[in-house]
């Protein structure tokens, strides 16, 4: 009898979630197709990015790179340029690397399983589950922060979502709810409920489609859940950049793939002692990343001799650009602001 009760509960809850989605699903450009390429691009863009911000980037990215073939054939710099404004540029680099995998290792075809998709560079369990369920109909939950929050509350479950075991625990917990005929719609429905209704703060419980089944709502525990005990340790770093400018030109170079801001362009981070007398202005800004707080000092350097400027360029493997040329390069946001301010 217990199993029958549980099965009826799962079916009722799933039916309500899908019925709500049929009426209230968001009209988003990546939902106009089930092509794995488009779903992949949208999911990578939406990591650490709000839908409103990611919308135009998705449209522009797909317009320029409509298939994995065009993405594979593009240069790194161009891929980064179309990622400009989204931040977390390692996502774009991983997209490009994965496009090479798909073309060179999979004959241009995406892996078509949850497990296989995780072999692609930058594709974790959540993204793999989203593609597998939406594009291939695999019955697998796409577990992200929305899923943790929605199901912690529905089931009044206080399992710590910061625990290393959280994913496997919630995977087993949520799997019975995933509709076998519409797994992709189910996953997108929970994403929408989590972002529009069951929000972290001030959730709209009155209009929630499953408020009658929600144990946290019934016991007034909504604000207690989900439980997340682990604190993110934020590292503080001090950086110093020199904006070396002569006439209309200044020096930049491309980062390697170590440390932060992989493959983006930057200013010199050191100059000869004799050039320090040419510093005309300095300012310090703070820039916050997920796990780091950067205190960045910028020094504007204006050498009087063009030969010194060119010598510094050759000795430091820097390239000389003007403002127009710099617009074709991708810079970290705080450096881009300095270019705009100090041009």
Short mmCIF file of C-alpha atoms in Angstrom, two decimals:
data_model
loop_
_atom_site.label_atom_id
_atom_site.label_comp_id
_atom_site.label_asym_id
_atom_site.label_seq_id
_atom_site.Cartn_x
_atom_site.Cartn_y
_atom_site.Cartn_z
CA UNK A 1 0.00 0.00 0.00
CA UNK A 2 2.85 2.39 0.85
CA UNK A 3 4.37 2.02 -2.64
CA UNK A 4 1.01 2.76 -4.24
CA UNK A 5 0.61 5.90 -2.10
CA UNK A 6 4.11 7.07 -3.05
CA UNK A 7 3.48 6.40 -6.73
CA UNK A 8 0.22 8.33 -6.65
CA UNK A 9 1.99 11.23 -4.88
CA UNK A 10 4.78 11.31 -7.48
CA UNK A 11 2.31 11.24 -10.37
CA UNK A 12 0.11 13.97 -8.89
CA UNK A 13 3.04 16.27 -8.20
CA UNK A 14 4.58 15.71 -11.64
CA UNK A 15 1.25 16.29 -13.36
CA UNK A 16 0.77 19.58 -11.55
CA UNK A 17 4.29 20.75 -12.40
CA UNK A 18 3.83 19.97 -16.10
CA UNK A 19 0.32 21.49 -16.21
CA UNK A 20 1.72 24.71 -14.76
CA UNK A 21 4.54 24.66 -17.33
CA UNK A 22 2.10 24.23 -20.20
CA UNK A 23 0.40 27.46 -19.13
CA UNK A 24 3.29 29.53 -17.80
CA UNK A 25 6.51 28.43 -19.51
CA UNK A 26 8.80 31.29 -20.51
CA UNK A 27 9.09 32.07 -24.21
CA UNK A 28 12.84 31.72 -24.66
CA UNK A 29 14.71 31.45 -27.99
CA UNK A 30 16.51 28.21 -27.09
CA UNK A 31 13.17 26.55 -26.37
CA UNK A 32 12.21 26.83 -30.03
CA UNK A 33 14.38 23.81 -30.82
CA UNK A 34 15.56 20.54 -29.35
CA UNK A 35 18.87 20.55 -31.22
CA UNK A 36 21.63 19.53 -28.78
CA UNK A 37 23.95 22.25 -30.11
CA UNK A 38 21.50 25.04 -29.27
CA UNK A 39 20.63 23.58 -25.88
CA UNK A 40 24.33 23.22 -25.10
CA UNK A 41 25.12 26.83 -26.02
CA UNK A 42 22.17 28.17 -24.01
CA UNK A 43 23.02 26.16 -20.91
CA UNK A 44 26.68 27.23 -20.93
CA UNK A 45 25.68 30.89 -21.41
CA UNK A 46 23.18 30.68 -18.54
CA UNK A 47 25.80 29.45 -16.09
CA UNK A 48 26.47 32.43 -13.79
CA UNK A 49 24.33 34.61 -16.11
CA UNK A 50 20.75 35.86 -15.77
CA UNK A 51 18.31 34.96 -18.55
CA UNK A 52 17.77 38.63 -19.41
CA UNK A 53 21.48 39.15 -19.92
CA UNK A 54 22.08 35.86 -21.73
CA UNK A 55 19.22 36.21 -24.23
CA UNK A 56 20.93 38.58 -26.71
CA UNK A 57 24.27 36.87 -26.30
CA UNK A 58 22.66 33.55 -27.22
CA UNK A 59 20.97 35.03 -30.29
CA UNK A 60 24.18 36.71 -31.48
CA UNK A 61 26.32 33.65 -30.76
CA UNK A 62 24.01 31.30 -32.66
CA UNK A 63 23.78 33.75 -35.55
CA UNK A 64 27.57 33.83 -35.90
CA UNK A 65 28.16 30.14 -35.05
CA UNK A 66 24.94 28.38 -36.15
CA UNK A 67 26.41 24.88 -35.90
CA UNK A 68 29.25 23.14 -34.15
CA UNK A 69 31.15 23.15 -37.46
CA UNK A 70 31.34 26.97 -37.56
CA UNK A 71 32.33 27.07 -33.90
CA UNK A 72 35.06 24.51 -34.50
CA UNK A 73 36.48 26.49 -37.44
CA UNK A 74 36.56 29.83 -35.59
CA UNK A 75 39.63 31.35 -33.95
CA UNK A 76 39.81 31.56 -30.17
CA UNK A 77 39.84 35.35 -30.27
CA UNK A 78 36.60 35.52 -32.21
CA UNK A 79 34.83 33.11 -29.86
CA UNK A 80 35.96 35.24 -26.92
CA UNK A 81 34.80 38.38 -28.71
CA UNK A 82 31.26 36.96 -29.04
CA UNK A 83 31.40 36.05 -25.37
CA UNK A 84 32.29 39.62 -24.42
CA UNK A 85 30.16 40.93 -21.56
CA UNK A 86 29.26 37.53 -20.11
CA UNK A 87 32.37 37.09 -17.98
CA UNK A 88 33.75 33.72 -16.80
CA UNK A 89 35.54 33.41 -20.12
CA UNK A 90 36.73 29.89 -19.39
CA UNK A 91 33.22 28.84 -20.42
CA UNK A 92 33.85 30.14 -23.94
CA UNK A 93 37.25 28.45 -24.10
CA UNK A 94 35.70 25.17 -23.02
CA UNK A 95 32.96 25.54 -25.64
CA UNK A 96 35.61 25.92 -28.30
CA UNK A 97 37.59 22.94 -27.03
CA UNK A 98 34.44 20.81 -26.87
CA UNK A 99 33.58 21.75 -30.46
CA UNK A 100 36.92 20.23 -31.48
CA UNK A 101 36.06 17.06 -29.56
CA UNK A 102 32.68 16.78 -31.27
CA UNK A 103 34.12 17.27 -34.76
CA UNK A 104 37.33 15.29 -34.32
CA UNK A 105 36.30 12.52 -31.91
CA UNK A 106 32.56 12.14 -32.52
CA UNK A 107 32.41 12.79 -36.28
CA UNK A 108 30.42 15.99 -35.77
CA UNK A 109 27.65 14.32 -33.75
CA UNK A 110 26.89 15.05 -30.10
CA UNK A 111 27.05 12.17 -27.62
CA UNK A 112 23.41 11.22 -27.08
CA UNK A 113 23.45 10.05 -23.45
CA UNK A 114 23.77 11.71 -20.05
CA UNK A 115 26.98 9.78 -19.39
CA UNK A 116 28.47 10.41 -22.82
CA UNK A 117 27.82 14.15 -22.78
CA UNK A 118 29.92 14.50 -19.64
CA UNK A 119 33.00 13.59 -21.69
CA UNK A 120 32.82 16.98 -23.40
CA UNK A 121 35.06 19.74 -22.03
CA UNK A 122 33.15 22.00 -19.65
CA UNK A 123 30.01 19.84 -19.56
CA UNK A 124 29.10 18.79 -16.04
CA UNK A 125 26.22 16.72 -14.73
CA UNK A 126 23.65 19.52 -14.84
CA UNK A 127 24.38 20.57 -18.44
CA UNK A 128 24.61 16.95 -19.57
CA UNK A 129 21.24 16.19 -17.96
CA UNK A 130 19.62 19.24 -19.57
CA UNK A 131 20.82 18.23 -23.06
CA UNK A 132 20.08 14.53 -22.57
CA UNK A 133 16.52 15.16 -21.34
CA UNK A 134 15.57 17.97 -23.74
CA UNK A 135 17.27 16.71 -26.91
CA UNK A 136 17.20 12.94 -26.44
CA UNK A 137 14.34 12.33 -24.01
CA UNK A 138 16.52 10.62 -21.39
CA UNK A 139 14.82 10.40 -18.01
CA UNK A 140 17.35 12.21 -15.84
CA UNK A 141 16.91 15.21 -13.50
CA UNK A 142 18.88 18.37 -14.38
CA UNK A 143 19.83 19.23 -10.83
CA UNK A 144 20.92 22.81 -10.14
CA UNK A 145 20.20 25.34 -7.42
CA UNK A 146 16.56 25.55 -8.48
CA UNK A 147 16.09 21.80 -8.07
CA UNK A 148 17.74 21.76 -4.66
CA UNK A 149 15.54 24.60 -3.45
CA UNK A 150 12.23 23.41 -4.94
CA UNK A 151 12.51 19.81 -3.75
CA UNK A 152 14.06 20.64 -0.38
CA UNK A 153 10.93 22.68 0.25
CA UNK A 154 8.36 20.35 -1.31
CA UNK A 155 9.63 17.41 0.72
CA UNK A 156 10.76 19.48 3.76
CA UNK A 157 14.13 17.79 3.39
CA UNK A 158 16.97 19.32 5.40
CA UNK A 159 19.83 17.46 3.71
CA UNK A 160 22.74 19.90 3.41
CA UNK A 161 22.97 20.89 -0.27
CA UNK A 162 26.61 21.90 0.24
CA UNK A 163 27.52 18.33 1.17
CA UNK A 164 29.65 16.39 -1.33
CA UNK A 165 26.90 13.76 -1.26
CA UNK A 166 24.12 16.24 -2.08
CA UNK A 167 24.00 15.51 -5.80
CA UNK A 168 23.64 11.74 -5.49
CA UNK A 169 21.18 12.12 -2.60
CA UNK A 170 18.90 14.50 -4.50
CA UNK A 171 19.32 12.58 -7.77
CA UNK A 172 17.78 9.51 -6.13
CA UNK A 173 15.17 11.66 -4.39
CA UNK A 174 14.03 13.52 -7.53
CA UNK A 175 14.30 10.79 -10.19
CA UNK A 176 10.88 9.22 -9.42
CA UNK A 177 9.24 12.59 -10.12
CA UNK A 178 10.79 13.01 -13.60
CA UNK A 179 8.10 12.32 -16.19
CA UNK A 180 9.18 9.44 -18.44
CA UNK A 181 7.42 10.91 -21.49
CA UNK A 182 8.39 14.57 -20.99
CA UNK A 183 11.68 14.63 -19.05
CA UNK A 184 12.93 17.77 -20.81
CA UNK A 185 9.73 19.68 -20.12
CA UNK A 186 9.80 18.51 -16.50
CA UNK A 187 13.35 19.81 -16.01
CA UNK A 188 12.55 23.15 -17.62
CA UNK A 189 9.35 23.41 -15.58
CA UNK A 190 11.26 23.04 -12.31
CA UNK A 191 13.79 25.63 -13.52
CA UNK A 192 10.94 28.06 -14.22
CA UNK A 193 9.18 27.37 -10.92
CA UNK A 194 12.47 27.89 -9.08
CA UNK A 195 13.23 31.18 -10.83
CA UNK A 196 9.71 32.65 -10.92
CA UNK A 197 7.80 31.17 -7.97
CA UNK A 198 9.92 29.24 -5.47
CA UNK A 199 12.54 31.98 -5.26
CA UNK A 200 15.28 32.08 -2.60
CA UNK A 201 13.66 35.12 -0.97
CA UNK A 202 10.00 36.09 -0.94
CA UNK A 203 8.71 32.99 -2.75
CA UNK A 204 5.21 33.25 -4.21
CA UNK A 205 3.80 30.28 -2.31
CA UNK A 206 0.17 31.31 -2.79
CA UNK A 207 0.50 30.89 -6.57
CA UNK A 208 2.77 27.86 -6.49
CA UNK A 209 1.27 24.95 -8.45
CA UNK A 210 2.30 22.43 -5.81
CA UNK A 211 1.62 24.36 -2.60
CA UNK A 212 -0.90 21.72 -1.49
CA UNK A 213 1.82 19.07 -1.64
CA UNK A 214 4.60 21.26 -0.22
CA UNK A 215 5.52 20.08 3.27
CA UNK A 216 7.65 23.14 4.02
CA UNK A 217 4.69 25.40 3.20
CA UNK A 218 2.39 23.32 5.39
CA UNK A 219 4.82 23.47 8.32
CA UNK A 220 5.92 27.10 7.80
CA UNK A 221 9.55 26.14 7.07
CA UNK A 222 9.97 27.76 3.65
CA UNK A 223 12.67 30.22 4.76
CA UNK A 224 14.65 27.49 6.54
CA UNK A 225 15.15 25.45 3.38
CA UNK A 226 17.26 24.48 1.61
CA UNK A 227 19.94 23.92 4.23
CA UNK A 228 23.36 25.09 3.10
CA UNK A 229 25.99 25.10 5.81
CA UNK A 230 29.20 25.41 3.83
CA UNK A 231 30.57 28.92 3.41
CA UNK A 232 32.47 29.94 0.30
CA UNK A 233 35.98 31.01 1.23
CA UNK A 234 36.77 34.20 -0.64
CA UNK A 235 40.42 34.84 -1.47
CA UNK A 236 41.72 38.41 -1.72
CA UNK A 237 44.30 39.18 -4.39
CA UNK A 238 46.23 42.36 -5.11
CA UNK A 239 47.04 43.07 -8.76
CA UNK A 240 48.89 45.92 -10.45
CA UNK A 241 48.54 46.88 -14.12
CA UNK A 242 50.30 49.60 -16.10
CA UNK A 243 48.35 51.34 -18.85
CA UNK A 244 51.34 52.34 -20.98
CA UNK A 245 50.20 54.88 -23.56
CA UNK A 246 52.06 56.81 -26.22
CA UNK A 247 49.93 59.04 -28.43
CA UNK A 248 46.85 57.07 -29.47
CA UNK A 249 48.39 53.68 -28.80
CA UNK A 250 48.89 51.48 -25.75
CA UNK A 251 50.37 48.09 -24.88
CA UNK A 252 48.52 44.81 -24.34
CA UNK A 253 49.22 41.10 -24.42
CA UNK A 254 47.13 37.94 -24.30
CA UNK A 255 47.09 35.84 -21.14
CA UNK A 256 47.86 32.16 -21.25
CA UNK A 257 45.51 29.59 -19.70
CA UNK A 258 46.91 29.85 -16.19
CA UNK A 259 45.28 31.78 -13.35
CA UNK A 260 42.17 33.94 -13.95
CA UNK A 261 41.05 35.58 -17.20
CA UNK A 262 42.41 32.83 -19.45
CA UNK A 263 43.19 33.95 -23.00
CA UNK A 264 41.86 37.48 -22.41
CA UNK A 265 43.99 40.54 -23.08
CA UNK A 266 45.66 42.57 -20.37
CA UNK A 267 48.05 45.49 -19.78
CA UNK A 268 51.66 45.04 -18.66
CA UNK A 269 51.92 43.95 -15.03
CA UNK A 270 55.45 45.31 -14.66
CA UNK A 271 57.59 48.02 -16.21
CA UNK A 272 61.31 49.03 -15.98
CA UNK A 273 62.19 51.25 -13.03
CA UNK A 274 63.07 54.19 -15.31
CA UNK A 275 59.50 54.24 -16.62
CA UNK A 276 58.01 54.60 -13.15
CA UNK A 277 58.88 58.31 -13.29
CA UNK A 278 56.43 58.51 -16.22
CA UNK A 279 53.44 57.48 -14.11
CA UNK A 280 50.94 60.34 -14.35
CA UNK A 281 47.95 58.86 -12.61
CA UNK A 282 46.93 55.91 -10.45
CA UNK A 283 43.68 54.48 -9.20
CA UNK A 284 42.67 51.33 -7.31
CA UNK A 285 39.43 49.46 -7.92
CA UNK A 286 37.87 46.40 -6.36
CA UNK A 287 36.43 43.67 -8.54
CA UNK A 288 34.57 40.69 -7.07
CA UNK A 289 34.52 37.21 -8.57
CA UNK A 290 32.75 34.18 -7.13
CA UNK A 291 35.68 33.02 -5.01
CA UNK A 292 38.01 35.99 -5.23
CA UNK A 293 38.07 39.67 -4.42
CA UNK A 294 40.57 41.54 -6.59
CA UNK A 295 42.14 44.81 -5.48
CA UNK A 296 43.53 46.18 -8.74
CA UNK A 297 45.82 49.19 -8.96
CA UNK A 298 46.06 50.82 -12.39
CA UNK A 299 48.95 53.15 -13.21
CA UNK A 300 48.75 55.33 -16.30
CA UNK A 301 52.22 55.57 -17.83
CA UNK A 302 53.08 58.08 -20.56
CA UNK A 303 56.69 57.65 -21.79
CA UNK A 304 58.15 60.70 -23.50
CA UNK A 305 60.21 58.72 -25.99
CA UNK A 306 58.58 56.52 -28.63
CA UNK A 307 61.69 54.33 -28.74
CA UNK A 308 61.22 53.43 -25.06
CA UNK A 309 57.59 52.57 -25.79
CA UNK A 310 58.54 50.29 -28.68
CA UNK A 311 61.41 48.73 -26.74
CA UNK A 312 59.06 47.82 -23.90
CA UNK A 313 56.72 46.29 -26.46
CA UNK A 314 59.39 44.04 -27.95
CA UNK A 315 61.01 43.10 -24.64
CA UNK A 316 57.73 42.14 -22.99
CA UNK A 317 56.09 40.46 -25.97
CA UNK A 318 53.37 43.08 -25.94
CA UNK A 319 51.46 44.28 -28.97
CA UNK A 320 50.68 47.91 -29.74
CA UNK A 321 47.02 48.76 -30.40
CA UNK A 322 44.84 51.82 -30.70
CA UNK A 323 41.29 52.14 -29.36
CA UNK A 324 39.64 50.87 -32.52
CA UNK A 325 41.86 47.80 -32.57
CA UNK A 326 41.24 47.16 -28.88
CA UNK A 327 37.49 46.87 -29.54
CA UNK A 328 38.26 43.68 -31.46
CA UNK A 329 39.89 42.12 -28.40
CA UNK A 330 38.32 40.73 -25.24
CA UNK A 331 39.46 42.27 -21.94
CA UNK A 332 38.43 41.57 -18.36
CA UNK A 333 35.69 44.00 -17.35
CA UNK A 334 37.80 46.22 -15.03
CA UNK A 335 40.47 46.63 -17.73
CA UNK A 336 37.87 47.44 -20.34
CA UNK A 337 36.53 50.20 -18.09
CA UNK A 338 40.01 51.68 -17.76
CA UNK A 339 40.39 51.77 -21.55
CA UNK A 340 37.10 53.66 -21.78
CA UNK A 341 38.03 56.07 -19.00
CA UNK A 342 41.65 56.74 -19.94
CA UNK A 343 41.45 56.87 -23.72
#
